[in-house]
Amino acid sequence: MKVNEVPQDNAFLQEETEICLRDRYYALDEEGKFREVPSVGWKPKNAAIQFAWNNREEEADKIREQVVQGKLSPLAYHMERLLMTPAILSKYAGLSRRKIVRYCKPKYFSKIKPEELSCLAVALNINVEELISID
Amino acid sequence: MQIDFEHRHAAHCENGVVRNLLNFYGIKLSEPMVLGLGSGIFFSHMPFYKMHGMALTSFRPFPGTIFTRVTKALGIDIQWHKFKNPDKSMDKLDEILFQRIPVGLRVGAYNLSYFPKEYRFHFNAHNLCVIGKEGDEYIISDPVGMNKHRLSSADLKKVRFAWGTSPPKGRMYYIKSLDNYRPLDEEMIDKATRKTCSDMLHIPFPMFGAQGIAYLARRMRKWEKLYGKRGAALNLAQVIRMLEEIGTGGAGFRFMYAAFLQEASEFLNRPLWNNLSMELSETGDLWRDFSYHAARFFKKREGEIGSYDDLAHKLEVISEREIDIFTRLEKSIKRE
């Protein structure tokens, strides 16, 4: 890769943030020496990230449908949306994995204790009202 | 309290932290040199080790090894800590920090508040350096950012105890003493390069090293059958993300390692290494060509895209060339 070929395709990085995240490429200059060039992104990489997220959203929408039909609880929807799995969430929330799998069913979710509900909300970085709704 | 610490942006988080830490103690090394000394280029594709439910493809050795290897080569004494209790881990951090010692931390990206939402997945091998504390806020130097930043202690605790594949468990590391420090010399570079070549060529399992790239190609041909169209594309996306996600200097460290070979060739006066550097840089271009073609799988509807066989073929070519380059690199050391 030549210095003038370093891609600058921004998709996700905000310009004005204080920390100013950047990639950095090692590219060849005209004399065949490596130079460091900061970059804001590259299309194929952005496409891969975007694809993974779009897919996640589609999966979450499917689960949302099932929540509407009363087959799953809102917890299942928020977990899918926020990239959580029962195993990881159990570590963050301090509840057993088994319990979290149970709470994905409406029957058990309706009987959840308030403390456990707030534990889950904190672990998911959302508030309790959001956790019990699917908007 | 803030330590007088020069924050410099780097391509890769771990190299960057190591380089900035060494720089703080007056040891000037470039980022590619740190990568070279730490034997930081690698390849592995492990279908049995999952991340987000997909096979883990990695272009670097296990996190933490670069720091350990570089400091060991230079004869620097270091200290690692790992914790069970989050509060104790923060107390220990304060204790070391207030001795005016900058501390490196391994953190998870999922809760890292200054990352854009799209980058925040369960990736637990990010590194940053803590260089000060003011009130409840820690001043951090994250090498992927152009500037220093601040994080509240609650946020820092959260990212230090992230969960998922290989959790960091509050790991922290710092430099203890420079009593046995030796300046960079030929022997160190040779030894590190031999280690790199050995990792890339002689691990007797098909999924590691340069042959691992061909292994990935073989797996890729089966993806559609195993996971369906969408699953295959998701796996491909995972590979591209690992290859290009913040921190590889482009093409999964190939360009950065090439930069190391070039620097070393000048330092040791070995013109052959400069040629190898150019060849490695060309394989880097091939990797980029691979990503470029792979990106089509994420956009178009069915029918317009190429096949996984074509992509797999590209990987096989790369694998062959890398085997060739690292074999010649290894031979060039043994002869001298």
Short mmCIF file of C-alpha atoms in Angstrom, two decimals:
data_model
loop_
_atom_site.label_atom_id
_atom_site.label_comp_id
_atom_site.label_asym_id
_atom_site.label_seq_id
_atom_site.Cartn_x
_atom_site.Cartn_y
_atom_site.Cartn_z
CA MET A 1 0.00 0.00 0.00
CA LYS A 2 1.26 3.45 -0.93
CA VAL A 3 0.91 6.51 1.29
CA ASN A 4 -1.59 8.09 -1.11
CA GLU A 5 -3.68 4.89 -1.15
CA VAL A 6 -4.44 4.97 2.57
CA PRO A 7 -8.24 4.91 2.79
CA GLN A 8 -10.17 7.65 4.60
CA ASP A 9 -13.73 6.32 4.64
CA ASN A 10 -15.42 7.42 7.80
CA ALA A 11 -18.56 5.67 8.98
CA PHE A 12 -18.71 5.43 12.76
CA LEU A 13 -16.18 7.83 14.25
CA GLN A 14 -17.39 11.20 15.42
CA GLU A 15 -15.14 14.04 14.42
CA GLU A 16 -15.64 16.23 17.44
CA THR A 17 -14.98 13.77 20.27
CA GLU A 18 -12.18 14.70 22.62
CA ILE A 19 -10.29 11.43 22.35
CA CYS A 20 -10.39 11.34 18.54
CA LEU A 21 -10.15 7.65 17.68
CA ARG A 22 -8.18 6.77 14.58
CA ASP A 23 -6.69 3.83 12.74
CA ARG A 24 -3.10 4.04 11.75
CA TYR A 25 -1.68 2.50 8.60
CA TYR A 26 1.88 1.67 7.69
CA ALA A 27 2.24 2.62 4.05
CA LEU A 28 5.13 3.00 1.62
CA ASP A 29 6.26 6.40 0.40
CA GLU A 30 7.92 7.06 -2.96
CA GLU A 31 11.34 6.02 -1.73
CA GLY A 32 10.06 2.65 -0.53
CA LYS A 33 10.16 3.60 3.16
CA PHE A 34 7.31 2.91 5.55
CA ARG A 35 5.43 5.92 6.89
CA GLU A 36 2.65 6.04 9.45
CA VAL A 37 -0.59 7.52 8.23
CA PRO A 38 -3.66 8.02 10.47
CA SER A 39 -6.94 7.00 8.89
CA VAL A 40 -10.62 7.26 9.75
CA GLY A 41 -11.63 3.92 8.29
CA TRP A 42 -11.96 1.76 5.24
CA LYS A 43 -15.12 0.80 3.34
CA PRO A 44 -14.78 -3.01 3.42
CA LYS A 45 -14.17 -2.94 7.16
CA ASN A 46 -17.08 -0.58 7.73
CA ALA A 47 -19.26 -2.83 5.57
CA ALA A 48 -18.33 -5.85 7.69
CA ILE A 49 -19.16 -4.04 10.91
CA GLN A 50 -22.38 -2.66 9.49
CA PHE A 51 -23.40 -6.09 8.20
CA ALA A 52 -22.86 -7.68 11.59
CA TRP A 53 -24.98 -4.98 13.26
CA ASN A 54 -27.75 -5.09 10.68
CA ASN A 55 -27.96 -8.80 11.15
CA ARG A 56 -28.17 -8.32 14.88
CA GLU A 57 -31.03 -5.86 14.44
CA GLU A 58 -32.92 -8.26 12.20
CA GLU A 59 -32.54 -11.03 14.75
CA ALA A 60 -33.73 -8.67 17.47
CA ASP A 61 -36.78 -7.76 15.38
CA LYS A 62 -37.66 -11.44 15.04
CA ILE A 63 -37.46 -11.84 18.78
CA ARG A 64 -39.55 -8.72 19.21
CA GLU A 65 -42.28 -10.38 17.15
CA GLN A 66 -42.20 -13.34 19.48
CA VAL A 67 -42.43 -11.03 22.48
CA VAL A 68 -45.54 -9.47 20.95
CA GLN A 69 -46.98 -12.95 20.46
CA GLY A 70 -46.30 -13.73 24.11
CA LYS A 71 -43.72 -16.44 23.46
CA LEU A 72 -40.73 -14.62 24.92
CA SER A 73 -40.17 -11.89 27.49
CA PRO A 74 -38.80 -8.37 26.83
CA LEU A 75 -35.54 -9.50 28.45
CA ALA A 76 -34.89 -11.82 25.50
CA TYR A 77 -35.36 -8.91 23.11
CA HIS A 78 -33.02 -6.56 24.99
CA MET A 79 -30.38 -9.26 25.33
CA GLU A 80 -30.35 -9.87 21.60
CA ARG A 81 -30.34 -6.15 20.85
CA LEU A 82 -27.47 -5.45 23.24
CA LEU A 83 -25.31 -8.40 22.13
CA MET A 84 -25.77 -10.26 25.38
CA THR A 85 -25.86 -13.99 25.87
CA PRO A 86 -27.25 -15.63 29.03
CA ALA A 87 -23.72 -16.70 30.03
CA ILE A 88 -22.19 -13.23 29.79
CA LEU A 89 -25.18 -11.46 31.30
CA SER A 90 -25.16 -13.82 34.26
CA LYS A 91 -21.60 -12.69 35.04
CA TYR A 92 -22.44 -8.99 34.76
CA ALA A 93 -25.68 -9.24 36.73
CA GLY A 94 -24.59 -11.77 39.32
CA LEU A 95 -27.54 -14.05 38.64
CA SER A 96 -27.25 -17.64 37.55
CA ARG A 97 -27.40 -18.45 33.87
CA ARG A 98 -30.31 -20.76 34.51
CA LYS A 99 -32.33 -17.94 36.01
CA ILE A 100 -31.65 -15.67 33.06
CA VAL A 101 -32.72 -18.35 30.60
CA ARG A 102 -35.92 -18.75 32.64
CA TYR A 103 -36.62 -15.02 32.69
CA CYS A 104 -36.58 -15.04 28.92
CA LYS A 105 -39.99 -16.73 29.19
CA PRO A 106 -42.96 -14.44 29.97
CA LYS A 107 -44.33 -16.84 32.58
CA TYR A 108 -41.27 -16.43 34.82
CA PHE A 109 -40.48 -12.85 33.82
CA SER A 110 -43.83 -11.67 35.22
CA LYS A 111 -42.84 -13.04 38.63
CA ILE A 112 -39.34 -11.57 38.72
CA LYS A 113 -38.26 -9.89 41.96
CA PRO A 114 -37.66 -6.11 41.75
CA GLU A 115 -34.04 -6.46 42.97
CA GLU A 116 -33.25 -8.95 40.25
CA LEU A 117 -34.91 -6.75 37.68
CA SER A 118 -32.76 -3.78 38.66
CA CYS A 119 -29.64 -5.99 38.64
CA LEU A 120 -30.41 -6.97 35.07
CA ALA A 121 -31.14 -3.38 34.06
CA VAL A 122 -27.82 -2.17 35.47
CA ALA A 123 -25.94 -4.97 33.76
CA LEU A 124 -27.57 -4.06 30.43
CA ASN A 125 -26.95 -0.30 30.93
CA ILE A 126 -30.63 0.52 30.54
CA ASN A 127 -33.25 1.53 33.11
CA VAL A 128 -35.98 -0.69 34.48
CA GLU A 129 -38.77 0.96 32.46
CA GLU A 130 -36.91 0.23 29.24
CA LEU A 131 -36.26 -3.34 30.31
CA ILE A 132 -39.92 -4.16 30.84
CA SER A 133 -41.07 -2.63 27.55
CA ILE A 134 -40.09 -3.34 23.95
CA ASP A 135 -40.21 0.14 22.45
CA MET B 1 -2.32 13.96 40.13
CA GLN B 2 -1.10 13.35 36.65
CA ILE B 3 2.15 11.70 35.65
CA ASP B 4 4.14 13.54 33.02
CA PHE B 5 3.56 10.92 30.36
CA GLU B 6 3.89 11.44 26.64
CA HIS B 7 0.75 10.12 24.97
CA ARG B 8 1.33 8.92 21.43
CA HIS B 9 -1.14 7.45 19.01
CA ALA B 10 -0.40 3.95 17.77
CA ALA B 11 -1.89 1.47 15.34
CA HIS B 12 -2.24 -1.34 17.80
CA CYS B 13 -3.33 -0.97 21.41
CA GLU B 14 -0.88 -3.36 23.04
CA ASN B 15 2.16 -2.26 21.04
CA GLY B 16 1.15 1.31 21.72
CA VAL B 17 0.91 0.83 25.48
CA VAL B 18 4.24 -1.01 25.57
CA ARG B 19 5.95 1.62 23.46
CA ASN B 20 4.53 4.50 25.51
CA LEU B 21 5.49 2.79 28.78
CA LEU B 22 9.05 2.19 27.58
CA ASN B 23 9.21 5.73 26.27
CA PHE B 24 8.26 6.97 29.75
CA TYR B 25 11.37 5.26 31.10
CA GLY B 26 13.51 6.77 28.37
CA ILE B 27 13.70 3.74 26.09
CA LYS B 28 12.93 4.89 22.57
CA LEU B 29 11.58 2.13 20.36
CA SER B 30 9.27 2.45 17.40
CA GLU B 31 5.96 0.63 17.27
CA PRO B 32 7.07 -1.80 14.54
CA MET B 33 10.19 -2.58 16.58
CA VAL B 34 8.01 -3.40 19.59
CA LEU B 35 5.91 -5.66 17.36
CA GLY B 36 9.03 -7.36 16.03
CA LEU B 37 10.65 -7.86 19.43
CA GLY B 38 7.37 -9.12 20.83
CA SER B 39 6.90 -11.53 17.88
CA GLY B 40 3.49 -9.94 17.51
CA ILE B 41 2.54 -11.30 14.11
CA PHE B 42 0.68 -14.56 14.00
CA PHE B 43 -2.28 -16.30 12.49
CA SER B 44 -4.75 -18.70 13.98
CA HIS B 45 -8.22 -19.84 13.07
CA MET B 46 -9.83 -21.88 15.82
CA PRO B 47 -13.28 -23.29 15.07
CA PHE B 48 -13.42 -24.76 18.58
CA TYR B 49 -12.82 -21.42 20.33
CA LYS B 50 -15.82 -19.19 19.89
CA MET B 51 -16.40 -15.49 20.12
CA HIS B 52 -19.97 -14.27 19.61
CA GLY B 53 -20.75 -17.82 18.59
CA MET B 54 -18.32 -17.74 15.69
CA ALA B 55 -14.90 -19.27 15.23
CA LEU B 56 -12.14 -17.02 16.48
CA THR B 57 -9.69 -15.84 13.85
CA SER B 58 -6.73 -14.01 15.24
CA PHE B 59 -3.81 -12.21 13.70
CA ARG B 60 -1.88 -11.78 16.91
CA PRO B 61 -0.62 -13.96 19.72
CA PHE B 62 -2.50 -14.17 22.98
CA PRO B 63 -2.95 -10.70 24.57
CA GLY B 64 -0.22 -9.75 27.00
CA THR B 65 2.52 -11.74 25.29
CA ILE B 66 3.96 -8.76 23.44
CA PHE B 67 4.60 -6.88 26.68
CA THR B 68 6.09 -9.94 28.36
CA ARG B 69 8.36 -10.81 25.45
CA VAL B 70 9.62 -7.27 24.79
CA THR B 71 10.46 -6.59 28.42
CA LYS B 72 12.07 -10.00 28.82
CA ALA B 73 14.26 -9.41 25.78
CA LEU B 74 15.35 -6.01 27.11
CA GLY B 75 15.93 -7.37 30.63
CA ILE B 76 13.28 -5.16 32.24
CA ASP B 77 11.57 -6.34 35.43
CA ILE B 78 7.80 -6.18 35.22
CA GLN B 79 4.88 -7.00 37.44
CA TRP B 80 1.49 -8.47 36.52
CA HIS B 81 -1.57 -8.55 38.75
CA LYS B 82 -4.85 -10.35 38.34
CA PHE B 83 -7.81 -10.00 40.69
CA LYS B 84 -10.98 -11.66 41.85
CA ASN B 85 -12.31 -8.68 43.75
CA PRO B 86 -13.02 -5.50 41.73
CA ASP B 87 -12.59 -3.17 44.72
CA LYS B 88 -9.20 -4.62 45.57
CA SER B 89 -8.13 -4.20 41.95
CA MET B 90 -8.97 -0.49 42.09
CA ASP B 91 -7.13 -0.05 45.41
CA LYS B 92 -4.06 -1.71 43.99
CA LEU B 93 -4.24 0.50 40.91
CA ASP B 94 -4.33 3.62 43.13
CA GLU B 95 -1.47 2.33 45.24
CA ILE B 96 0.81 1.87 42.23
CA LEU B 97 -0.40 4.99 40.45
CA PHE B 98 0.36 7.25 43.43
CA GLN B 99 3.96 6.06 43.36
CA ARG B 100 3.93 7.88 40.00
CA ILE B 101 4.17 4.66 38.01
CA PRO B 102 2.04 4.48 34.84
CA VAL B 103 -0.01 1.29 34.79
CA GLY B 104 -1.15 -0.73 31.80
CA LEU B 105 -4.57 -2.34 31.96
CA ARG B 106 -6.30 -5.00 29.95
CA VAL B 107 -9.95 -4.09 29.46
CA GLY B 108 -13.06 -5.16 27.59
CA ALA B 109 -14.46 -2.98 24.83
CA TYR B 110 -18.15 -3.67 25.56
CA ASN B 111 -18.61 -0.97 28.19
CA LEU B 112 -15.89 1.39 27.02
CA SER B 113 -17.86 4.62 26.90
CA TYR B 114 -15.74 6.56 24.40
CA PHE B 115 -15.90 3.88 21.70
CA PRO B 116 -18.63 4.32 19.10
CA LYS B 117 -21.52 1.92 19.59
CA GLU B 118 -20.47 -0.13 16.57
CA TYR B 119 -17.08 -1.01 18.06
CA ARG B 120 -18.45 -2.10 21.40
CA PHE B 121 -18.68 -5.84 21.29
CA HIS B 122 -17.40 -8.43 23.77
CA PHE B 123 -13.77 -8.00 22.87
CA ASN B 124 -11.65 -8.41 25.97
CA ALA B 125 -8.14 -7.77 24.79
CA HIS B 126 -8.00 -4.02 24.57
CA ASN B 127 -5.12 -2.30 26.34
CA LEU B 128 -4.80 1.16 27.78
CA CYS B 129 -2.57 2.97 30.18
CA VAL B 130 -3.62 4.83 33.34
CA ILE B 131 -1.48 7.88 33.94
CA GLY B 132 -3.26 9.92 36.58
CA LYS B 133 -6.22 10.45 38.83
CA GLU B 134 -8.15 13.61 39.55
CA GLY B 135 -11.04 13.34 41.99
CA ASP B 136 -13.04 10.33 40.90
CA GLU B 137 -11.71 10.38 37.36
CA TYR B 138 -8.77 8.49 35.96
CA ILE B 139 -6.69 10.01 33.21
CA ILE B 140 -6.03 7.38 30.61
CA SER B 141 -3.82 7.18 27.59
CA ASP B 142 -5.46 4.90 25.07
CA PRO B 143 -3.14 4.44 22.09
CA VAL B 144 -5.99 4.17 19.59
CA GLY B 145 -7.06 7.73 20.42
CA MET B 146 -5.14 10.75 19.23
CA ASN B 147 -5.58 12.43 22.64
CA LYS B 148 -5.69 11.52 26.30
CA HIS B 149 -9.04 10.87 27.87
CA ARG B 150 -10.81 10.53 31.22
CA LEU B 151 -12.90 7.73 32.64
CA SER B 152 -14.79 7.68 35.93
CA SER B 153 -13.70 5.04 38.40
CA ALA B 154 -17.06 3.24 38.07
CA ASP B 155 -16.61 3.01 34.30
CA LEU B 156 -13.04 1.85 34.65
CA LYS B 157 -14.05 -0.83 37.11
CA LYS B 158 -16.70 -2.03 34.69
CA VAL B 159 -14.34 -2.38 31.74
CA ARG B 160 -11.63 -4.02 33.86
CA PHE B 161 -14.12 -6.68 34.86
CA ALA B 162 -15.68 -7.31 31.49
CA TRP B 163 -16.99 -10.80 30.74
CA GLY B 164 -17.10 -13.05 27.73
CA THR B 165 -14.32 -14.88 25.90
CA SER B 166 -11.08 -14.67 27.96
CA PRO B 167 -12.18 -12.08 30.56
CA PRO B 168 -9.48 -9.60 31.65
CA LYS B 169 -10.19 -10.05 35.39
CA GLY B 170 -8.72 -6.67 36.24
CA ARG B 171 -5.31 -7.53 34.84
CA MET B 172 -2.76 -4.76 35.27
CA TYR B 173 0.93 -4.53 34.52
CA TYR B 174 3.74 -2.09 35.04
CA ILE B 175 7.49 -1.79 34.86
CA LYS B 176 9.23 -2.48 38.18
CA SER B 177 12.87 -1.74 37.59
CA LEU B 178 15.41 -1.15 34.86
CA ASP B 179 18.39 -2.55 36.78
CA ASN B 180 19.10 -5.31 34.27
CA TYR B 181 18.22 -3.27 31.19
CA ARG B 182 20.18 -4.05 28.03
CA PRO B 183 19.94 -1.79 24.99
CA LEU B 184 18.58 -3.21 21.75
CA ASP B 185 21.08 -5.40 19.90
CA GLU B 186 21.37 -7.85 17.04
CA GLU B 187 20.96 -10.94 19.19
CA MET B 188 17.59 -9.80 20.56
CA ILE B 189 16.20 -9.09 17.12
CA ASP B 190 17.46 -12.45 15.81
CA LYS B 191 15.99 -14.32 18.72
CA ALA B 192 12.60 -12.60 18.43
CA THR B 193 12.53 -13.13 14.67
CA ARG B 194 13.39 -16.80 15.07
CA LYS B 195 10.49 -17.08 17.50
CA THR B 196 8.19 -15.36 15.00
CA CYS B 197 9.28 -17.69 12.20
CA SER B 198 8.87 -20.70 14.43
CA ASP B 199 5.33 -19.60 15.37
CA MET B 200 4.45 -18.95 11.76
CA LEU B 201 5.97 -22.16 10.38
CA HIS B 202 6.51 -24.94 12.88
CA ILE B 203 3.44 -25.34 15.08
CA PRO B 204 2.36 -28.89 14.30
CA PHE B 205 -1.37 -28.13 14.07
CA PRO B 206 -3.02 -27.04 10.83
CA MET B 207 -4.84 -24.04 12.32
CA PHE B 208 -1.82 -22.03 13.46
CA GLY B 209 0.73 -19.97 11.58
CA ALA B 210 0.97 -19.39 7.85
CA GLN B 211 -0.50 -22.83 7.11
CA GLY B 212 -3.49 -21.77 9.21
CA ILE B 213 -4.44 -19.35 6.44
CA ALA B 214 -4.85 -22.32 4.09
CA TYR B 215 -6.80 -24.07 6.83
CA LEU B 216 -9.16 -21.09 7.01
CA ALA B 217 -9.50 -21.32 3.23
CA ARG B 218 -10.49 -24.99 3.49
CA ARG B 219 -13.04 -24.17 6.19
CA MET B 220 -14.35 -21.29 4.13
CA ARG B 221 -15.22 -23.58 1.23
CA LYS B 222 -17.52 -25.49 3.60
CA TRP B 223 -19.11 -22.48 5.28
CA GLU B 224 -22.19 -22.25 3.08
CA LYS B 225 -22.93 -25.91 3.65
CA LEU B 226 -22.34 -25.67 7.39
CA TYR B 227 -23.96 -22.37 8.30
CA GLY B 228 -26.14 -21.38 5.34
CA LYS B 229 -25.75 -18.21 3.26
CA ARG B 230 -26.26 -15.73 6.07
CA GLY B 231 -24.15 -17.64 8.58
CA ALA B 232 -21.32 -17.88 6.10
CA ALA B 233 -21.42 -14.14 5.44
CA LEU B 234 -21.42 -13.47 9.19
CA ASN B 235 -18.35 -15.63 9.64
CA LEU B 236 -16.68 -13.78 6.81
CA ALA B 237 -17.57 -10.45 8.44
CA GLN B 238 -15.94 -11.68 11.63
CA VAL B 239 -12.70 -12.47 9.77
CA ILE B 240 -12.66 -9.05 8.09
CA ARG B 241 -13.27 -7.32 11.39
CA MET B 242 -10.38 -9.14 13.00
CA LEU B 243 -8.20 -8.34 10.02
CA GLU B 244 -8.95 -4.64 9.90
CA GLU B 245 -10.64 -3.62 13.15
CA ILE B 246 -8.95 -0.70 14.93
CA GLY B 247 -5.44 -1.68 15.72
CA THR B 248 -3.71 -3.81 13.11
CA GLY B 249 -1.98 -1.13 11.06
CA GLY B 250 -3.77 -2.56 8.03
CA ALA B 251 -4.01 -6.14 6.77
CA GLY B 252 -3.63 -7.91 10.09
CA PHE B 253 -0.19 -6.56 11.07
CA ARG B 254 1.43 -7.49 7.74
CA PHE B 255 2.34 -3.89 6.95
CA MET B 256 3.55 -3.21 10.45
CA TYR B 257 5.74 -6.30 10.49
CA ALA B 258 7.08 -5.31 7.10
CA ALA B 259 7.95 -1.94 8.61
CA PHE B 260 9.79 -3.79 11.38
CA LEU B 261 11.78 -5.81 8.84
CA GLN B 262 12.73 -2.61 7.07
CA GLU B 263 13.83 -0.92 10.27
CA ALA B 264 15.77 -4.00 11.33
CA SER B 265 17.43 -4.28 7.93
CA GLU B 266 18.83 -0.77 8.37
CA PHE B 267 19.77 -1.37 11.99
CA LEU B 268 21.57 -4.64 11.26
CA ASN B 269 22.67 -3.71 7.76
CA ARG B 270 20.97 -6.70 6.11
CA PRO B 271 19.66 -5.70 2.67
CA LEU B 272 17.90 -9.06 2.29
CA TRP B 273 15.47 -8.16 5.04
CA ASN B 274 14.42 -5.07 3.16
CA ASN B 275 13.52 -7.26 0.18
CA LEU B 276 11.54 -9.58 2.44
CA SER B 277 9.85 -6.51 3.88
CA MET B 278 8.69 -5.45 0.42
CA GLU B 279 7.39 -8.96 -0.27
CA LEU B 280 5.51 -9.07 3.01
CA SER B 281 4.05 -5.69 2.17
CA GLU B 282 2.82 -7.24 -1.09
CA THR B 283 1.06 -10.02 0.80
CA GLY B 284 -0.48 -7.23 2.86
CA ASP B 285 -1.87 -5.86 -0.39
CA LEU B 286 -3.23 -9.32 -1.18
CA TRP B 287 -4.97 -9.40 2.20
CA ARG B 288 -6.51 -6.03 1.38
CA ASP B 289 -7.62 -7.37 -1.98
CA PHE B 290 -9.24 -10.26 -0.11
CA SER B 291 -11.12 -7.86 2.21
CA TYR B 292 -12.17 -5.76 -0.73
CA HIS B 293 -13.73 -8.73 -2.49
CA ALA B 294 -15.18 -10.10 0.73
CA ALA B 295 -17.02 -6.81 1.31
CA ARG B 296 -19.21 -7.57 -1.71
CA PHE B 297 -20.76 -10.43 0.22
CA PHE B 298 -22.20 -7.94 2.69
CA LYS B 299 -23.86 -5.63 0.20
CA LYS B 300 -25.36 -7.30 -2.81
CA ARG B 301 -28.32 -9.60 -3.00
CA GLU B 302 -27.81 -13.20 -4.04
CA GLY B 303 -26.69 -13.97 -7.55
CA GLU B 304 -24.38 -11.01 -8.03
CA ILE B 305 -21.60 -12.11 -5.76
CA GLY B 306 -18.62 -14.36 -6.32
CA SER B 307 -18.22 -17.63 -4.54
CA TYR B 308 -16.42 -18.57 -1.36
CA ASP B 309 -14.17 -20.73 -3.52
CA ASP B 310 -12.71 -17.61 -5.13
CA LEU B 311 -12.05 -16.03 -1.76
CA ALA B 312 -10.58 -19.27 -0.43
CA HIS B 313 -8.28 -19.40 -3.42
CA LYS B 314 -6.99 -15.91 -2.59
CA LEU B 315 -6.20 -17.09 0.93
CA GLU B 316 -4.35 -20.12 -0.35
CA VAL B 317 -2.12 -17.88 -2.46
CA ILE B 318 -1.43 -15.69 0.59
CA SER B 319 -0.66 -18.74 2.70
CA GLU B 320 1.86 -20.03 0.20
CA ARG B 321 3.61 -16.68 -0.09
CA GLU B 322 3.81 -16.16 3.64
CA ILE B 323 5.23 -19.63 4.17
CA ASP B 324 7.85 -18.80 1.56
CA ILE B 325 8.71 -15.40 3.10
CA PHE B 326 9.03 -16.66 6.66
CA THR B 327 11.04 -19.70 5.55
CA ARG B 328 13.56 -17.44 3.84
CA LEU B 329 13.58 -15.10 6.82
CA GLU B 330 14.35 -18.02 9.11
CA LYS B 331 17.13 -19.30 6.87
CA SER B 332 18.72 -15.85 6.68
CA ILE B 333 19.20 -15.89 10.45
CA LYS B 334 20.47 -19.43 10.74
CA ARG B 335 23.17 -18.92 8.14
CA GLU B 336 24.77 -15.95 9.88
#
